[in-house]
Every structure is written in structure tokens, then in C-alpha cells.
mmCIF file of C-alpha atoms and ligand atoms in Angstrom:
data_model
loop_
_atom_site.group_PDB
_atom_site.id
_atom_site.type_symbol
_atom_site.label_atom_id
_atom_site.label_comp_id
_atom_site.label_asym_id
_atom_site.label_seq_id
_atom_site.Cartn_x
_atom_site.Cartn_y
_atom_site.Cartn_z
ATOM 1 C CA MET H 1 -162.500 -48.546 -161.654
ATOM 2 C CA THR H 2 -159.915 -48.700 -164.427
ATOM 3 C CA VAL H 3 -158.965 -52.099 -165.815
ATOM 4 C CA PHE H 4 -155.910 -51.880 -168.068
ATOM 5 C CA PRO H 5 -155.062 -54.535 -170.694
ATOM 6 C CA ASP H 6 -152.879 -57.176 -169.015
ATOM 7 C CA LEU H 7 -149.252 -56.501 -170.005
ATOM 8 C CA THR H 8 -147.714 -59.307 -167.978
ATOM 9 C CA PRO H 9 -147.696 -62.030 -170.695
ATOM 10 C CA ALA H 10 -145.869 -59.695 -173.129
ATOM 11 C CA ILE H 11 -143.376 -58.736 -170.426
ATOM 12 C CA ARG H 12 -142.713 -62.397 -169.561
ATOM 13 C CA ASP H 13 -142.169 -63.155 -173.265
ATOM 14 C CA ARG H 14 -139.573 -60.413 -173.522
ATOM 15 C CA ALA H 15 -137.894 -61.168 -170.185
ATOM 16 C CA PRO H 16 -138.490 -64.866 -169.433
ATOM 17 C CA GLY H 17 -135.897 -64.935 -166.628
ATOM 18 C CA LEU H 18 -137.567 -62.383 -164.377
ATOM 19 C CA ARG H 19 -137.573 -63.478 -160.732
ATOM 20 C CA GLY H 20 -139.478 -60.606 -159.170
ATOM 21 C CA ARG H 21 -143.238 -60.235 -158.731
ATOM 22 C CA LEU H 22 -145.345 -58.886 -161.634
ATOM 23 C CA ILE H 23 -148.998 -58.135 -160.886
ATOM 24 C CA ALA H 24 -151.482 -56.776 -163.428
ATOM 25 C CA ASN H 25 -153.982 -54.079 -162.397
ATOM 26 C CA GLN H 26 -152.707 -53.856 -158.840
ATOM 27 C CA PRO H 27 -154.426 -51.126 -156.767
ATOM 28 C CA LEU H 28 -151.933 -48.511 -155.579
ATOM 29 C CA SER H 29 -154.066 -46.669 -153.038
ATOM 30 C CA ASP H 30 -152.822 -48.786 -150.139
ATOM 31 C CA LEU H 31 -149.249 -47.903 -151.075
ATOM 32 C CA THR H 32 -149.764 -44.182 -150.524
ATOM 33 C CA TRP H 33 -150.376 -42.046 -147.459
ATOM 34 C CA PHE H 34 -153.424 -40.400 -149.043
ATOM 35 C CA ARG H 35 -155.001 -43.840 -149.670
ATOM 36 C CA VAL H 36 -156.457 -42.753 -153.011
ATOM 37 C CA GLY H 37 -155.947 -43.506 -156.696
ATOM 38 C CA GLY H 38 -156.336 -46.217 -159.304
ATOM 39 C CA PRO H 39 -154.272 -49.287 -160.150
ATOM 40 C CA ALA H 40 -150.865 -49.787 -161.728
ATOM 41 C CA GLN H 41 -151.196 -51.417 -165.131
ATOM 42 C CA VAL H 42 -148.415 -53.668 -163.856
ATOM 43 C CA LEU H 43 -146.742 -53.521 -160.454
ATOM 44 C CA PHE H 44 -143.208 -54.937 -160.450
ATOM 45 C CA THR H 45 -141.278 -55.792 -157.294
ATOM 46 C CA PRO H 46 -137.802 -56.787 -158.480
ATOM 47 C CA ALA H 47 -135.910 -59.619 -156.814
ATOM 48 C CA ASP H 48 -132.679 -57.590 -156.896
ATOM 49 C CA THR H 49 -130.746 -55.041 -158.942
ATOM 50 C CA GLU H 50 -130.022 -57.439 -161.822
ATOM 51 C CA ASP H 51 -133.701 -58.354 -162.031
ATOM 52 C CA LEU H 52 -134.708 -54.677 -162.255
ATOM 53 C CA ALA H 53 -132.050 -53.958 -164.889
ATOM 54 C CA ALA H 54 -133.185 -57.014 -166.891
ATOM 55 C CA LEU H 55 -136.810 -55.855 -166.913
ATOM 56 C CA LEU H 56 -135.886 -52.324 -167.975
ATOM 57 C CA ALA H 57 -133.578 -53.548 -170.745
ATOM 58 C CA ALA H 58 -136.170 -55.979 -172.112
ATOM 59 C CA LEU H 59 -139.243 -53.765 -171.854
ATOM 60 C CA ASP H 60 -140.713 -52.143 -174.975
ATOM 61 C CA PRO H 61 -139.094 -48.664 -174.930
ATOM 62 C CA GLU H 62 -142.589 -47.191 -175.415
ATOM 63 C CA THR H 63 -143.846 -48.632 -172.118
ATOM 64 C CA PRO H 64 -143.768 -45.977 -169.393
ATOM 65 C CA VAL H 65 -142.026 -46.836 -166.117
ATOM 66 C CA THR H 66 -142.747 -45.082 -162.809
ATOM 67 C CA VAL H 67 -141.153 -45.746 -159.433
ATOM 68 C CA VAL H 68 -142.885 -45.266 -156.103
ATOM 69 C CA GLY H 69 -141.365 -45.296 -152.636
ATOM 70 C CA LEU H 70 -143.448 -45.163 -149.444
ATOM 71 C CA GLY H 71 -146.001 -42.893 -151.116
ATOM 72 C CA SER H 72 -145.645 -40.078 -148.583
ATOM 73 C CA ASN H 73 -145.333 -37.297 -151.159
ATOM 74 C CA LEU H 74 -147.557 -38.744 -153.819
ATOM 75 C CA ILE H 75 -151.003 -38.452 -155.372
ATOM 76 C CA VAL H 76 -151.905 -41.414 -157.592
ATOM 77 C CA ARG H 77 -154.692 -40.198 -159.857
ATOM 78 C CA ASP H 78 -158.008 -42.070 -159.945
ATOM 79 C CA GLY H 79 -157.562 -43.527 -163.445
ATOM 80 C CA GLY H 80 -154.397 -45.386 -162.423
ATOM 81 C CA VAL H 81 -150.873 -45.491 -163.821
ATOM 82 C CA PRO H 82 -150.275 -46.944 -167.278
ATOM 83 C CA GLY H 83 -147.187 -49.073 -167.916
ATOM 84 C CA VAL H 84 -144.982 -50.554 -165.232
ATOM 85 C CA VAL H 85 -144.846 -49.215 -161.684
ATOM 86 C CA VAL H 86 -141.740 -50.328 -159.810
ATOM 87 C CA ARG H 87 -141.702 -50.657 -156.045
ATOM 88 C CA LEU H 88 -138.506 -51.786 -154.370
ATOM 89 C CA GLY H 89 -138.995 -54.282 -151.552
ATOM 90 C CA GLY H 90 -137.216 -54.316 -148.228
ATOM 91 C CA LYS H 91 -135.805 -57.795 -148.763
ATOM 92 C CA ALA H 92 -133.493 -56.783 -151.611
ATOM 93 C CA PHE H 93 -133.213 -53.037 -151.054
ATOM 94 C CA GLY H 94 -133.708 -52.665 -147.315
ATOM 95 C CA SER H 95 -130.290 -53.001 -145.695
ATOM 96 C CA VAL H 96 -128.127 -50.434 -143.911
ATOM 97 C CA GLU H 97 -124.396 -51.139 -143.615
ATOM 98 C CA ILE H 98 -122.019 -49.039 -141.593
ATOM 99 C CA ASP H 99 -118.320 -48.632 -142.274
ATOM 100 C CA GLY H 100 -116.603 -45.996 -140.124
ATOM 101 C CA GLU H 101 -118.312 -42.675 -140.878
ATOM 102 C CA HIS H 102 -120.122 -44.081 -143.919
ATOM 103 C CA LEU H 103 -123.585 -45.635 -144.159
ATOM 104 C CA ARG H 104 -124.700 -47.510 -147.245
ATOM 105 C CA ALA H 105 -128.474 -47.853 -147.434
ATOM 106 C CA GLY H 106 -130.834 -49.572 -149.839
ATOM 107 C CA THR H 107 -133.431 -47.161 -151.184
ATOM 108 C CA ALA H 108 -136.352 -49.097 -149.672
ATOM 109 C CA VAL H 109 -135.012 -48.233 -146.200
ATOM 110 C CA PRO H 110 -137.368 -45.846 -144.367
ATOM 111 C CA ASP H 111 -135.640 -42.551 -143.547
ATOM 112 C CA MET H 112 -136.538 -43.066 -139.885
ATOM 113 C CA ARG H 113 -134.578 -46.331 -139.816
ATOM 114 C CA LEU H 114 -131.582 -44.638 -141.428
ATOM 115 C CA ALA H 115 -131.662 -41.973 -138.695
ATOM 116 C CA LYS H 116 -131.836 -44.655 -136.009
ATOM 117 C CA ALA H 117 -128.952 -46.665 -137.503
ATOM 118 C CA ALA H 118 -126.797 -43.538 -137.663
ATOM 119 C CA ALA H 119 -127.598 -42.666 -134.043
ATOM 120 C CA GLU H 120 -126.816 -46.199 -132.853
ATOM 121 C CA ALA H 121 -123.437 -45.977 -134.621
ATOM 122 C CA GLY H 122 -122.769 -42.583 -132.999
ATOM 123 C CA LEU H 123 -122.929 -40.768 -136.338
ATOM 124 C CA ASP H 124 -124.287 -37.239 -136.280
ATOM 125 C CA GLY H 125 -125.893 -35.224 -139.105
ATOM 126 C CA LEU H 126 -128.723 -37.616 -140.061
ATOM 127 C CA ALA H 127 -131.112 -37.014 -137.138
ATOM 128 C CA PHE H 128 -133.356 -34.861 -139.338
ATOM 129 C CA PHE H 129 -134.353 -38.040 -141.227
ATOM 130 C CA ARG H 130 -136.181 -39.093 -138.049
ATOM 131 C CA GLY H 131 -139.087 -36.837 -138.981
ATOM 132 C CA ILE H 132 -139.494 -37.764 -142.633
ATOM 133 C CA PRO H 133 -141.870 -40.669 -143.298
ATOM 134 C CA GLY H 134 -140.495 -41.595 -146.748
ATOM 135 C CA SER H 135 -137.837 -43.973 -148.049
ATOM 136 C CA VAL H 136 -134.219 -43.306 -148.935
ATOM 137 C CA GLY H 137 -135.232 -43.476 -152.641
ATOM 138 C CA GLY H 138 -137.805 -40.740 -152.150
ATOM 139 C CA ALA H 139 -135.275 -38.690 -150.173
ATOM 140 C CA LEU H 140 -132.808 -38.836 -153.070
ATOM 141 C CA ARG H 141 -135.419 -37.736 -155.622
ATOM 142 C CA MET H 142 -136.907 -35.023 -153.392
ATOM 143 C CA ASN H 143 -133.771 -33.841 -151.541
ATOM 144 C CA ALA H 144 -135.878 -34.440 -148.462
ATOM 145 C CA GLY H 145 -135.063 -32.280 -145.488
ATOM 146 C CA ALA H 146 -136.311 -30.855 -142.211
ATOM 147 C CA HIS H 147 -135.135 -29.129 -139.047
ATOM 148 C CA GLY H 148 -132.135 -27.517 -140.753
ATOM 149 C CA GLY H 149 -130.840 -30.660 -142.498
ATOM 150 C CA GLU H 150 -131.269 -31.933 -146.055
ATOM 151 C CA THR H 151 -130.299 -35.058 -147.961
ATOM 152 C CA THR H 152 -127.709 -33.039 -149.887
ATOM 153 C CA ASP H 153 -125.807 -32.344 -146.631
ATOM 154 C CA VAL H 154 -124.972 -35.998 -145.997
ATOM 155 C CA LEU H 155 -125.115 -37.775 -149.361
ATOM 156 C CA VAL H 156 -121.840 -38.938 -150.925
ATOM 157 C CA SER H 157 -123.133 -40.823 -153.976
ATOM 158 C CA ALA H 158 -126.078 -42.870 -155.250
ATOM 159 C CA GLU H 159 -126.479 -45.883 -157.499
ATOM 160 C CA GLY H 160 -129.353 -46.337 -159.881
ATOM 161 C CA VAL H 161 -130.493 -47.924 -163.078
ATOM 162 C CA ASP H 162 -131.767 -45.986 -166.095
ATOM 163 C CA ARG H 163 -134.729 -46.747 -168.349
ATOM 164 C CA ALA H 164 -132.494 -48.748 -170.717
ATOM 165 C CA GLY H 165 -131.315 -50.979 -167.855
ATOM 166 C CA ASN H 166 -127.821 -49.456 -167.466
ATOM 167 C CA LEU H 167 -126.353 -49.311 -163.955
ATOM 168 C CA ARG H 168 -125.223 -45.795 -163.117
ATOM 169 C CA THR H 169 -123.444 -44.082 -160.253
ATOM 170 C CA PHE H 170 -124.066 -40.442 -159.404
ATOM 171 C CA THR H 171 -121.620 -38.370 -157.389
ATOM 172 C CA HIS H 172 -123.014 -35.749 -155.038
ATOM 173 C CA ALA H 173 -122.433 -33.076 -157.722
ATOM 174 C CA GLU H 174 -124.189 -35.196 -160.356
ATOM 175 C CA MET H 175 -127.273 -35.451 -158.151
ATOM 176 C CA GLY H 176 -127.773 -31.709 -158.811
ATOM 177 C CA PHE H 177 -129.621 -31.084 -155.548
ATOM 178 C CA THR H 178 -131.686 -27.950 -155.055
ATOM 179 C CA TYR H 179 -134.623 -27.295 -152.722
ATOM 180 C CA ARG H 180 -136.804 -30.480 -152.746
ATOM 181 C CA HIS H 181 -135.368 -31.525 -156.103
ATOM 182 C CA SER H 182 -132.627 -33.596 -157.707
ATOM 183 C CA ALA H 183 -131.583 -32.911 -161.291
ATOM 184 C CA ALA H 184 -130.519 -36.563 -161.796
ATOM 185 C CA PRO H 185 -132.288 -37.820 -164.948
ATOM 186 C CA ASP H 186 -135.987 -38.488 -164.326
ATOM 187 C CA ASP H 187 -135.798 -42.046 -165.643
ATOM 188 C CA VAL H 188 -133.286 -43.191 -163.011
ATOM 189 C CA ILE H 189 -134.482 -45.573 -160.313
ATOM 190 C CA PHE H 190 -132.132 -45.320 -157.352
ATOM 191 C CA MET H 191 -131.209 -48.558 -155.606
ATOM 192 C CA SER H 192 -128.692 -47.553 -152.975
ATOM 193 C CA ALA H 193 -127.021 -44.540 -151.484
ATOM 194 C CA LEU H 194 -123.830 -43.789 -149.583
ATOM 195 C CA PHE H 195 -124.079 -41.271 -146.750
ATOM 196 C CA ARG H 196 -121.448 -39.776 -144.482
ATOM 197 C CA GLY H 197 -122.061 -38.792 -140.889
ATOM 198 C CA ARG H 198 -119.842 -37.068 -138.340
ATOM 199 C CA PRO H 199 -118.658 -38.798 -135.185
ATOM 200 C CA GLY H 200 -120.962 -37.665 -132.378
ATOM 201 C CA ASP H 201 -122.403 -38.609 -129.028
ATOM 202 C CA ARG H 202 -125.137 -41.232 -129.266
ATOM 203 C CA ALA H 203 -127.181 -39.869 -126.352
ATOM 204 C CA ALA H 204 -127.062 -36.330 -127.770
ATOM 205 C CA ILE H 205 -128.125 -37.547 -131.231
ATOM 206 C CA GLU H 206 -130.998 -39.540 -129.720
ATOM 207 C CA ALA H 207 -132.100 -36.482 -127.754
ATOM 208 C CA GLU H 208 -132.087 -34.501 -131.001
ATOM 209 C CA MET H 209 -134.237 -37.199 -132.647
ATOM 210 C CA ASP H 210 -136.705 -36.995 -129.743
ATOM 211 C CA ARG H 211 -136.911 -33.218 -130.243
ATOM 212 C CA VAL H 212 -137.638 -33.792 -133.962
ATOM 213 C CA THR H 213 -140.416 -36.267 -133.094
ATOM 214 C CA ALA H 214 -142.017 -33.935 -130.549
ATOM 215 C CA ALA H 215 -141.912 -30.976 -132.964
ATOM 216 C CA ARG H 216 -143.680 -33.087 -135.612
ATOM 217 C CA GLU H 217 -146.391 -34.283 -133.266
ATOM 218 C CA ALA H 218 -147.101 -30.697 -132.249
ATOM 219 C CA ALA H 219 -147.138 -29.094 -135.683
ATOM 220 C CA GLN H 220 -148.134 -31.628 -138.357
ATOM 221 C CA PRO H 221 -151.193 -33.822 -138.945
ATOM 222 C CA ILE H 222 -149.000 -36.921 -138.974
ATOM 223 C CA ARG H 223 -151.814 -39.342 -138.190
ATOM 224 C CA GLU H 224 -153.957 -38.226 -141.119
ATOM 225 C CA ARG H 225 -154.135 -39.463 -144.693
ATOM 226 C CA THR H 226 -151.895 -36.785 -146.151
ATOM 227 C CA GLY H 227 -148.975 -36.181 -148.503
ATOM 228 C CA GLY H 228 -146.740 -33.904 -146.447
ATOM 229 C CA SER H 229 -146.021 -30.376 -147.632
ATOM 230 C CA THR H 230 -148.204 -29.749 -150.646
ATOM 231 C CA PHE H 231 -146.391 -26.757 -152.111
ATOM 232 C CA LYS H 232 -142.743 -25.723 -152.130
ATOM 233 C CA ASN H 233 -141.916 -22.627 -150.132
ATOM 234 C CA PRO H 234 -141.468 -19.793 -152.639
ATOM 235 C CA PRO H 235 -138.181 -17.855 -152.279
ATOM 236 C CA GLY H 236 -138.354 -15.729 -149.136
ATOM 237 C CA ALA H 237 -141.840 -16.912 -148.117
ATOM 238 C CA LYS H 238 -143.598 -19.798 -146.394
ATOM 239 C CA ALA H 239 -146.233 -21.607 -148.422
ATOM 240 C CA TRP H 240 -148.434 -22.182 -145.338
ATOM 241 C CA GLN H 241 -148.577 -18.453 -144.578
ATOM 242 C CA LEU H 242 -149.679 -17.658 -148.142
ATOM 243 C CA VAL H 243 -152.321 -20.394 -147.984
ATOM 244 C CA ASP H 244 -153.538 -19.072 -144.633
ATOM 245 C CA ALA H 245 -153.601 -15.461 -145.860
ATOM 246 C CA ALA H 246 -155.716 -16.592 -148.834
ATOM 247 C CA GLY H 247 -158.316 -17.888 -146.358
ATOM 248 C CA CYS H 248 -157.827 -21.533 -147.305
ATOM 249 C CA ARG H 249 -157.311 -23.088 -143.856
ATOM 250 C CA GLY H 250 -160.002 -25.792 -143.536
ATOM 251 C CA LEU H 251 -161.194 -25.335 -147.154
ATOM 252 C CA THR H 252 -162.786 -28.489 -148.598
ATOM 253 C CA VAL H 253 -163.410 -30.024 -152.025
ATOM 254 C CA GLY H 254 -165.390 -33.271 -151.811
ATOM 255 C CA GLY H 255 -163.792 -35.372 -149.090
ATOM 256 C CA ALA H 256 -160.496 -33.434 -149.184
ATOM 257 C CA GLN H 257 -159.593 -30.652 -146.784
ATOM 258 C CA VAL H 258 -156.781 -28.172 -146.169
ATOM 259 C CA SER H 259 -155.537 -29.214 -142.738
ATOM 260 C CA GLU H 260 -156.692 -26.961 -139.901
ATOM 261 C CA MET H 261 -153.484 -27.841 -138.059
ATOM 262 C CA HIS H 262 -150.949 -27.028 -140.816
ATOM 263 C CA CYS H 263 -152.373 -25.418 -143.895
ATOM 264 C CA ASN H 264 -149.641 -26.544 -146.299
ATOM 265 C CA PHE H 265 -150.972 -30.086 -145.724
ATOM 266 C CA LEU H 266 -154.004 -31.468 -147.555
ATOM 267 C CA ILE H 267 -155.845 -34.355 -145.961
ATOM 268 C CA ASN H 268 -158.161 -37.063 -147.145
ATOM 269 C CA ARG H 269 -160.735 -36.341 -144.474
ATOM 270 C CA ASP H 270 -163.683 -38.335 -145.654
ATOM 271 C CA GLY H 271 -163.466 -40.725 -148.595
ATOM 272 C CA ALA H 272 -161.773 -38.231 -150.924
ATOM 273 C CA THR H 273 -160.842 -39.133 -154.467
ATOM 274 C CA ALA H 274 -157.499 -38.143 -155.968
ATOM 275 C CA ALA H 275 -159.446 -35.644 -158.089
ATOM 276 C CA ASP H 276 -160.841 -34.037 -154.898
ATOM 277 C CA ILE H 277 -157.335 -33.671 -153.451
ATOM 278 C CA GLU H 278 -155.718 -32.396 -156.626
ATOM 279 C CA GLY H 279 -158.701 -30.111 -157.310
ATOM 280 C CA LEU H 280 -158.404 -28.694 -153.791
ATOM 281 C CA GLY H 281 -154.697 -28.059 -154.349
ATOM 282 C CA GLU H 282 -155.441 -26.244 -157.613
ATOM 283 C CA GLU H 283 -158.144 -24.162 -155.909
ATOM 284 C CA VAL H 284 -155.647 -23.178 -153.202
ATOM 285 C CA ARG H 285 -153.116 -22.193 -155.884
ATOM 286 C CA ARG H 286 -155.768 -20.074 -157.594
ATOM 287 C CA ARG H 287 -156.750 -18.272 -154.388
ATOM 288 C CA VAL H 288 -153.122 -17.658 -153.377
ATOM 289 C CA ARG H 289 -152.338 -16.204 -156.816
ATOM 290 C CA GLU H 290 -155.388 -13.961 -156.496
ATOM 291 C CA THR H 291 -154.570 -12.718 -152.979
ATOM 292 C CA SER H 292 -150.792 -12.437 -153.028
ATOM 293 C CA GLY H 293 -149.788 -12.710 -156.704
ATOM 294 C CA VAL H 294 -147.544 -15.698 -155.881
ATOM 295 C CA ALA H 295 -147.638 -18.842 -158.045
ATOM 296 C CA LEU H 296 -147.240 -21.828 -155.732
ATOM 297 C CA HIS H 297 -145.540 -24.909 -157.174
ATOM 298 C CA TRP H 298 -146.527 -28.439 -156.180
ATOM 299 C CA GLU H 299 -144.016 -30.299 -154.024
ATOM 300 C CA ILE H 300 -146.252 -33.393 -154.021
ATOM 301 C CA LYS H 301 -145.698 -35.561 -157.098
ATOM 302 C CA ARG H 302 -148.802 -36.468 -159.054
ATOM 303 C CA ILE H 303 -148.747 -39.566 -161.240
ATOM 304 C CA GLY H 304 -151.145 -41.399 -163.531
ATOM 305 C CA LEU H 305 -154.324 -40.529 -165.379
ATOM 306 C CA ALA H 306 -157.532 -38.784 -164.428
ATOM 307 C CA THR H 307 -160.553 -41.107 -164.633
ATOM 308 C CA SER H 308 -161.670 -39.407 -167.858
ATOM 309 C CA GLU H 309 -158.238 -39.931 -169.485
ATOM 310 C CA ALA H 310 -158.234 -43.624 -168.526
ATOM 311 C CA GLY H 311 -161.605 -44.082 -170.205
ATOM 312 C CA ALA H 312 -162.935 -45.770 -167.066
HETATM 313 C C1 FAD I 401 -146.687 -36.424 -142.410
HETATM 314 C C2 FAD I 401 -145.627 -36.116 -143.450
HETATM 315 C C3 FAD I 401 -144.552 -35.299 -143.119
HETATM 316 C C4 FAD I 401 -143.572 -34.991 -144.072
HETATM 317 N N1 FAD I 401 -142.518 -34.195 -143.715
HETATM 318 C C5 FAD I 401 -141.539 -33.935 -144.606
HETATM 319 C C6 FAD I 401 -140.415 -33.107 -144.251
HETATM 320 O O1 FAD I 401 -140.302 -32.608 -143.150
HETATM 321 N N2 FAD I 401 -139.456 -32.902 -145.178
HETATM 322 C C7 FAD I 401 -139.533 -33.432 -146.423
HETATM 323 O O2 FAD I 401 -138.615 -33.231 -147.221
HETATM 324 N N3 FAD I 401 -140.582 -34.210 -146.788
HETATM 325 C C8 FAD I 401 -141.574 -34.461 -145.917
HETATM 326 N N4 FAD I 401 -142.641 -35.239 -146.289
HETATM 327 C C9 FAD I 401 -142.733 -35.711 -147.676
HETATM 328 C C10 FAD I 401 -142.090 -37.067 -147.962
HETATM 329 O O3 FAD I 401 -141.993 -37.855 -146.793
HETATM 330 C C11 FAD I 401 -140.717 -36.911 -148.628
HETATM 331 O O4 FAD I 401 -140.783 -36.196 -149.833
HETATM 332 C C12 FAD I 401 -140.088 -38.277 -148.931
HETATM 333 O O5 FAD I 401 -138.753 -38.082 -149.342
HETATM 334 C C13 FAD I 401 -140.838 -39.069 -149.996
HETATM 335 O O6 FAD I 401 -140.352 -40.389 -149.988
HETATM 336 P P1 FAD I 401 -141.280 -41.610 -150.419
HETATM 337 O O7 FAD I 401 -140.468 -42.853 -150.318
HETATM 338 O O8 FAD I 401 -142.545 -41.606 -149.683
HETATM 339 O O9 FAD I 401 -141.505 -41.248 -151.959
HETATM 340 P P2 FAD I 401 -142.880 -41.278 -152.782
HETATM 341 O O10 FAD I 401 -143.841 -40.326 -152.166
HETATM 342 O O11 FAD I 401 -143.317 -42.670 -153.012
HETATM 343 O O12 FAD I 401 -142.365 -40.663 -154.163
HETATM 344 C C14 FAD I 401 -141.910 -39.309 -154.205
HETATM 345 C C15 FAD I 401 -141.027 -39.158 -155.452
HETATM 346 O O13 FAD I 401 -139.833 -39.904 -155.272
HETATM 347 C C16 FAD I 401 -139.633 -40.783 -156.370
HETATM 348 N N5 FAD I 401 -138.958 -41.989 -155.894
HETATM 349 C C17 FAD I 401 -139.315 -42.803 -154.875
HETATM 350 N N6 FAD I 401 -138.442 -43.820 -154.768
HETATM 351 C C18 FAD I 401 -137.509 -43.646 -155.743
HETATM 352 C C19 FAD I 401 -136.351 -44.382 -156.159
HETATM 353 N N7 FAD I 401 -135.973 -45.510 -155.554
HETATM 354 N N8 FAD I 401 -135.661 -43.899 -157.217
HETATM 355 C C20 FAD I 401 -136.041 -42.765 -157.855
HETATM 356 N N9 FAD I 401 -137.106 -42.040 -157.504
HETATM 357 C C21 FAD I 401 -137.843 -42.479 -156.451
HETATM 358 C C22 FAD I 401 -141.046 -41.065 -156.900
HETATM 359 O O14 FAD I 401 -141.010 -41.466 -158.254
HETATM 360 C C23 FAD I 401 -141.687 -39.695 -156.723
HETATM 361 O O15 FAD I 401 -141.328 -38.837 -157.792
HETATM 362 C C24 FAD I 401 -143.649 -35.546 -145.369
HETATM 363 C C25 FAD I 401 -144.718 -36.391 -145.698
HETATM 364 C C26 FAD I 401 -145.705 -36.668 -144.749
HETATM 365 C C27 FAD I 401 -146.837 -37.572 -145.135
#
């Protein structure tokens, strides 16, 4: 198990007024759906926006910073994540406020709660969030979407803070949304987002959310240790069909397996390491390239170091 040098005294020297929680060598596996991976060199849970901006402004510019949400589209590698990992807590970043057709949400809000708040306010267009088990922050970064809806359809603007600690606002156009991607600078940590719904009938929206839930239960291994869709759908094709055609349904590497239920999902079936899961994904990519000539691209984000790189 990796043990990084403790950075917290140096960080406290540089930013003595920090109010949030700084923990050295904090395991990250419990913060991800796959339940694998090494520790964060430092895990920071900011007290509020000013606290986060203060840390980023004071931090040695050489220190890497990574943000994680609810870990539902994430592999943390076994050697852990060097530098500071930021996780926004629900206390400071977990509110949803409604004003007419607009919803302002903190980025720690689970997408499912955003969908519910919109439905309760009779606002249509956000029901698709009911099926996505991530946070609003992850939805902004990934342009999360399902059942014919995507984050780009309902987002008005987002607020974030960059690596230098500057507060920034991004209009919808500046978010540069494409399929499962935002072109907003990689260093930006989003803190809140403004969405717009359409006036609708609460009962009809709730019925739509129930349909989304039922479709998920039937088609996805939602009770497994997984990371959602592993690969992006290539233009004009479905990743799961290519994976299936390459004979990878049920394929295993160590404790990791391609889901039998939905073969664009990898699962931690039996004590897998991050290396098992990533290695399985790479093996699937290799077989798909061999059978169909298509290069699949990872949708799942992979962060941190392999055990060998961490020197553990
Ligand atoms: C069972 C299951 C079903 C899924 N179904 C779908 C689906 O239908 N559609 C879909 O789109 N996705 C789906 N996913 C994937 C996942 O839920 C989404 O990608 C989600 O948006 C990720 O959010 P998260 O908070 O878990 O982010 P994480 O997985 O923690 O991180 C994902 C990325 O977002 C970045 N990020 C997180 N928070 C912030 C922030 N505040 N500021 C900046 N960047 C941030 C991280 O750095 C990372 O690059 C599914 C996952 C699972 C496990």
C-alpha cells in the first residue's frame, strides 16, 4: 500500500487560514463505485468556495490537484493519487434552490436529487438525471446523459474555480459540450450550476422518472461495483455491441469481469484491483480493434499511479 510523504504541514504553512478538512494518505477506494485504488496524498474537503479558492491560490503550483465527485465514472489506480484530491461536501455544496424555471444546484448534489427537486417544482426536462448515479459536478465534466436527455440540454451556466484560485463563470457555450465531454479547462473545479427546466405536470414527470428507474433496473448491473459505461459509443455504433461481437461478454482478468448483463460495464466481481479492471478494459479494446477495426475510447476517467509508478 502506497504511503506518500505527508504534505499537510507544508500546505498549512502556506495557507494557515484553511477551515476545511485536510487528511494525509486517505484511502479513496470507498469513495468510488468500483471500490478499488490507493490513497490520495492529501484529501481536501473545503469548508466553502472561499476556502477552496484559498487553498488553490496558496498551493505550490507544482502540486497536482484532482477533483472527484461520487466516483461513479472513475478508476483510482492502485498506487494512489499524488498531490491534493478535492472532494466537495454536501454541507457547503449540496443545496438546490428553485426560482421560477431555474434551479441552482451545488455540484455535490446527486443527479438523482436534482431530478427529484425539478419534478417536485413541476419542472420538466431533468427527469433523465434520475438514472445517473453521479453528482452535478461529474455531470458538468462528463456532459452526463441518458434516455434522450443530456446535461447540455438544460444547463444555463456553471461556476468554478481554476488551479490558481480564480473564480470563473462559464456560459453554456463556454462549457463546450460534446458527447460525454466538456471542453471547459481541465483545471476547473465546478462549484455550482444553473439549470433551466420547462413548466410541466408533476405527475407526468414523476411517471417518466419511474420509467427511467425501471429501464435501469432491467438493463444495467446497478447493484454491482462498477463504473458505468466503460467506453464511449463510437460514431454510428454502440460500444456494447462491438464488445459483444468481439466475444468479451463475461471475460475476466483477475477479479474483474465484463458484465454478463451489459457488456459495456466492467465489474469488480471478486476482490479486483484497479490494475485488473483497467487491464480488462485494455484487453477488450484490443479484441474489439482486432475483430471490428474500431478503436474504442475510454469514457471512464482513470486517475493516479500504477503501483509500480508509486514505488509501493
Ligand atoms: C450504474 C451506473 C450507471 C451509469 N449510467 C450513466 C448514464 O446513463 N449516463 C451517463 O452519462 N453516465 C452514467 N454513469 C456514469 C456516471 O454516473 C456519470 O459520468 C457521472 O456524471 C459521474 O459523476 P460523479 O460525480 O460520479 O463523477 P466522478 O466519477 O467522481 O468523476 C468523473 C469526472 O468528473 C470530474 N468531476 C467530478 N466532480 C467535479 C467537479 N465538481 N468539478 C469538475 N470536475 C468534476 C472528475 O474529475 C472526473 O474527471 C453511470 C455510472 C454507473 C455506476
